[in-house]
Amino acid sequence: MEERHTLSEPRHVGGLEWEVDVFRKNVEQPVETLILNAKTFPPRIRKGKVVWQLPKDPNKLPSFGSDERRRLYDLFKEKKKLRKKEAALSRKSSHISATTADRANGNNDKNGYEKSVDNTD
């Protein structure tokens, strides 16, 4: 994932939130924009101690080490999977509703095949 994608520098959005863009190699537009706050990017804790967290001062930009970059890529992967799952569900529901509408209009039989209509009189 890291070889194909790069991260932008964090931008302050407001309050204690920052945005980071994920870019795909050789593509100018960002693939995804990640919103970072205490909820979406919680502190990293090791042995009961906070090892890394987002700054408490909104004027200070967060700096990302290798562990945080890996966490950002993992967050990106989760959002990408969720987006694909939602797209698949919407495609499936639109297909089901179209099939149901065709049946209601009498255009398809019970197996989903189109009925042939002979209009030769």
Coordinates of C-alpha atoms in Angstrom, one line a residue:
M1 CA 0.0 0.0 0.0
E2 CA 2.8 2.4 0.9
E3 CA 4.5 2.0 -2.4
R4 CA 1.4 3.0 -4.4
H5 CA 0.2 5.8 -2.1
T6 CA 1.6 8.9 -0.4
L7 CA 0.3 11.2 2.3
S8 CA 0.1 14.9 2.2
E9 CA 1.2 17.1 5.0
P10 CA -1.6 17.6 7.6
R11 CA -3.8 20.7 7.3
H12 CA -5.6 22.2 10.3
V13 CA -9.4 22.2 9.7
G14 CA -10.6 23.8 13.0
G15 CA -10.7 22.9 16.6
L16 CA -8.5 19.9 17.2
E17 CA -9.0 18.4 13.7
W18 CA -6.7 18.0 10.8
E19 CA -7.0 16.6 7.2
V20 CA -4.5 14.4 5.4
D21 CA -4.9 13.6 1.7
V22 CA -4.0 10.2 0.3
F23 CA -2.6 10.3 -3.2
R24 CA -2.1 7.4 -5.6
K25 CA 1.1 7.2 -7.5
N26 CA 1.0 9.3 -10.8
V27 CA -2.5 10.8 -9.9
E28 CA -2.8 14.5 -9.2
Q29 CA -6.1 14.4 -7.4
P30 CA -6.3 12.9 -3.9
V31 CA -7.9 9.5 -3.7
E32 CA -9.2 10.1 -0.2
T33 CA -9.1 12.8 2.5
L34 CA -8.8 11.5 6.0
I35 CA -10.2 13.6 8.9
L36 CA -8.0 13.2 12.0
N37 CA -9.3 13.9 15.5
A38 CA -9.2 12.2 18.8
K39 CA -12.0 9.8 17.8
T40 CA -10.8 8.8 14.3
F41 CA -7.1 8.7 15.2
P42 CA -6.8 7.9 19.0
P43 CA -3.5 8.1 20.9
R44 CA -1.2 5.2 20.5
I45 CA -0.5 3.5 23.9
R46 CA 2.2 1.1 24.7
K47 CA 2.6 -0.6 28.1
G48 CA 0.0 1.8 29.6
K49 CA 1.7 4.9 28.5
V50 CA 0.8 7.3 25.7
V51 CA 3.5 7.0 23.1
W52 CA 2.0 9.3 20.5
Q53 CA -1.1 11.5 20.2
L54 CA -2.5 14.4 18.2
P55 CA -1.3 17.8 19.4
K56 CA -3.5 19.6 22.0
D57 CA -2.5 22.9 20.5
P58 CA -4.5 23.6 17.2
N59 CA -1.6 25.8 15.9
K60 CA 0.8 22.9 16.0
L61 CA 0.8 20.4 13.1
P62 CA 1.0 16.7 14.0
S63 CA 4.1 14.8 12.9
F64 CA 3.8 11.2 11.8
G65 CA 6.4 8.5 12.5
S66 CA 6.4 5.2 10.7
D67 CA 3.9 3.7 13.1
E68 CA 1.5 6.6 12.6
R69 CA 1.8 6.4 8.8
R70 CA 1.0 2.7 9.0
R71 CA -2.1 3.6 11.1
L72 CA -3.1 6.2 8.5
Y73 CA -2.8 3.7 5.7
D74 CA -4.9 1.2 7.8
L75 CA -7.5 3.9 8.3
F76 CA -7.5 4.5 4.5
K77 CA -7.9 0.8 3.8
E78 CA -10.9 0.6 6.2
K79 CA -12.6 3.5 4.6
K80 CA -12.0 2.1 1.1
K81 CA -13.5 -1.3 2.2
L82 CA -16.5 0.4 3.7
R83 CA -17.0 2.5 0.5
K84 CA -16.8 -0.7 -1.7
K85 CA -19.2 -2.5 0.5
E86 CA -21.7 0.4 0.4
A87 CA -21.4 0.5 -3.4
A88 CA -22.0 -3.2 -3.7
L89 CA -25.1 -2.9 -1.5
S90 CA -26.5 0.0 -3.5
R91 CA -25.9 -1.9 -6.8
K92 CA -27.6 -4.9 -5.4
S93 CA -30.6 -3.0 -4.1
S94 CA -31.0 -1.1 -7.3
H95 CA -30.9 -4.4 -9.3
I96 CA -33.5 -5.9 -6.9
S97 CA -35.8 -2.9 -7.2
A98 CA -35.5 -2.9 -11.0
T99 CA -36.3 -6.6 -11.1
T100 CA -39.3 -6.1 -8.8
A101 CA -40.5 -3.2 -10.9
D102 CA -40.3 -5.3 -14.0
R103 CA -42.3 -8.1 -12.4
A104 CA -44.9 -5.6 -11.2
N105 CA -45.2 -4.2 -14.7
G106 CA -45.5 -7.7 -16.1
N107 CA -42.3 -7.5 -18.1
N108 CA -40.6 -10.5 -16.5
D109 CA -41.7 -13.9 -15.4
K110 CA -41.1 -15.3 -11.9
N111 CA -37.5 -16.3 -12.9
G112 CA -36.6 -12.8 -14.0
Y113 CA -36.6 -13.6 -17.7
E114 CA -38.3 -11.2 -20.1
K115 CA -41.6 -12.3 -21.4
S116 CA -41.9 -12.5 -25.2
V117 CA -44.9 -10.6 -26.4
D118 CA -46.4 -11.5 -29.7
N119 CA -48.3 -8.5 -31.1
T120 CA -49.2 -10.0 -34.5
D121 CA -52.9 -9.6 -35.0

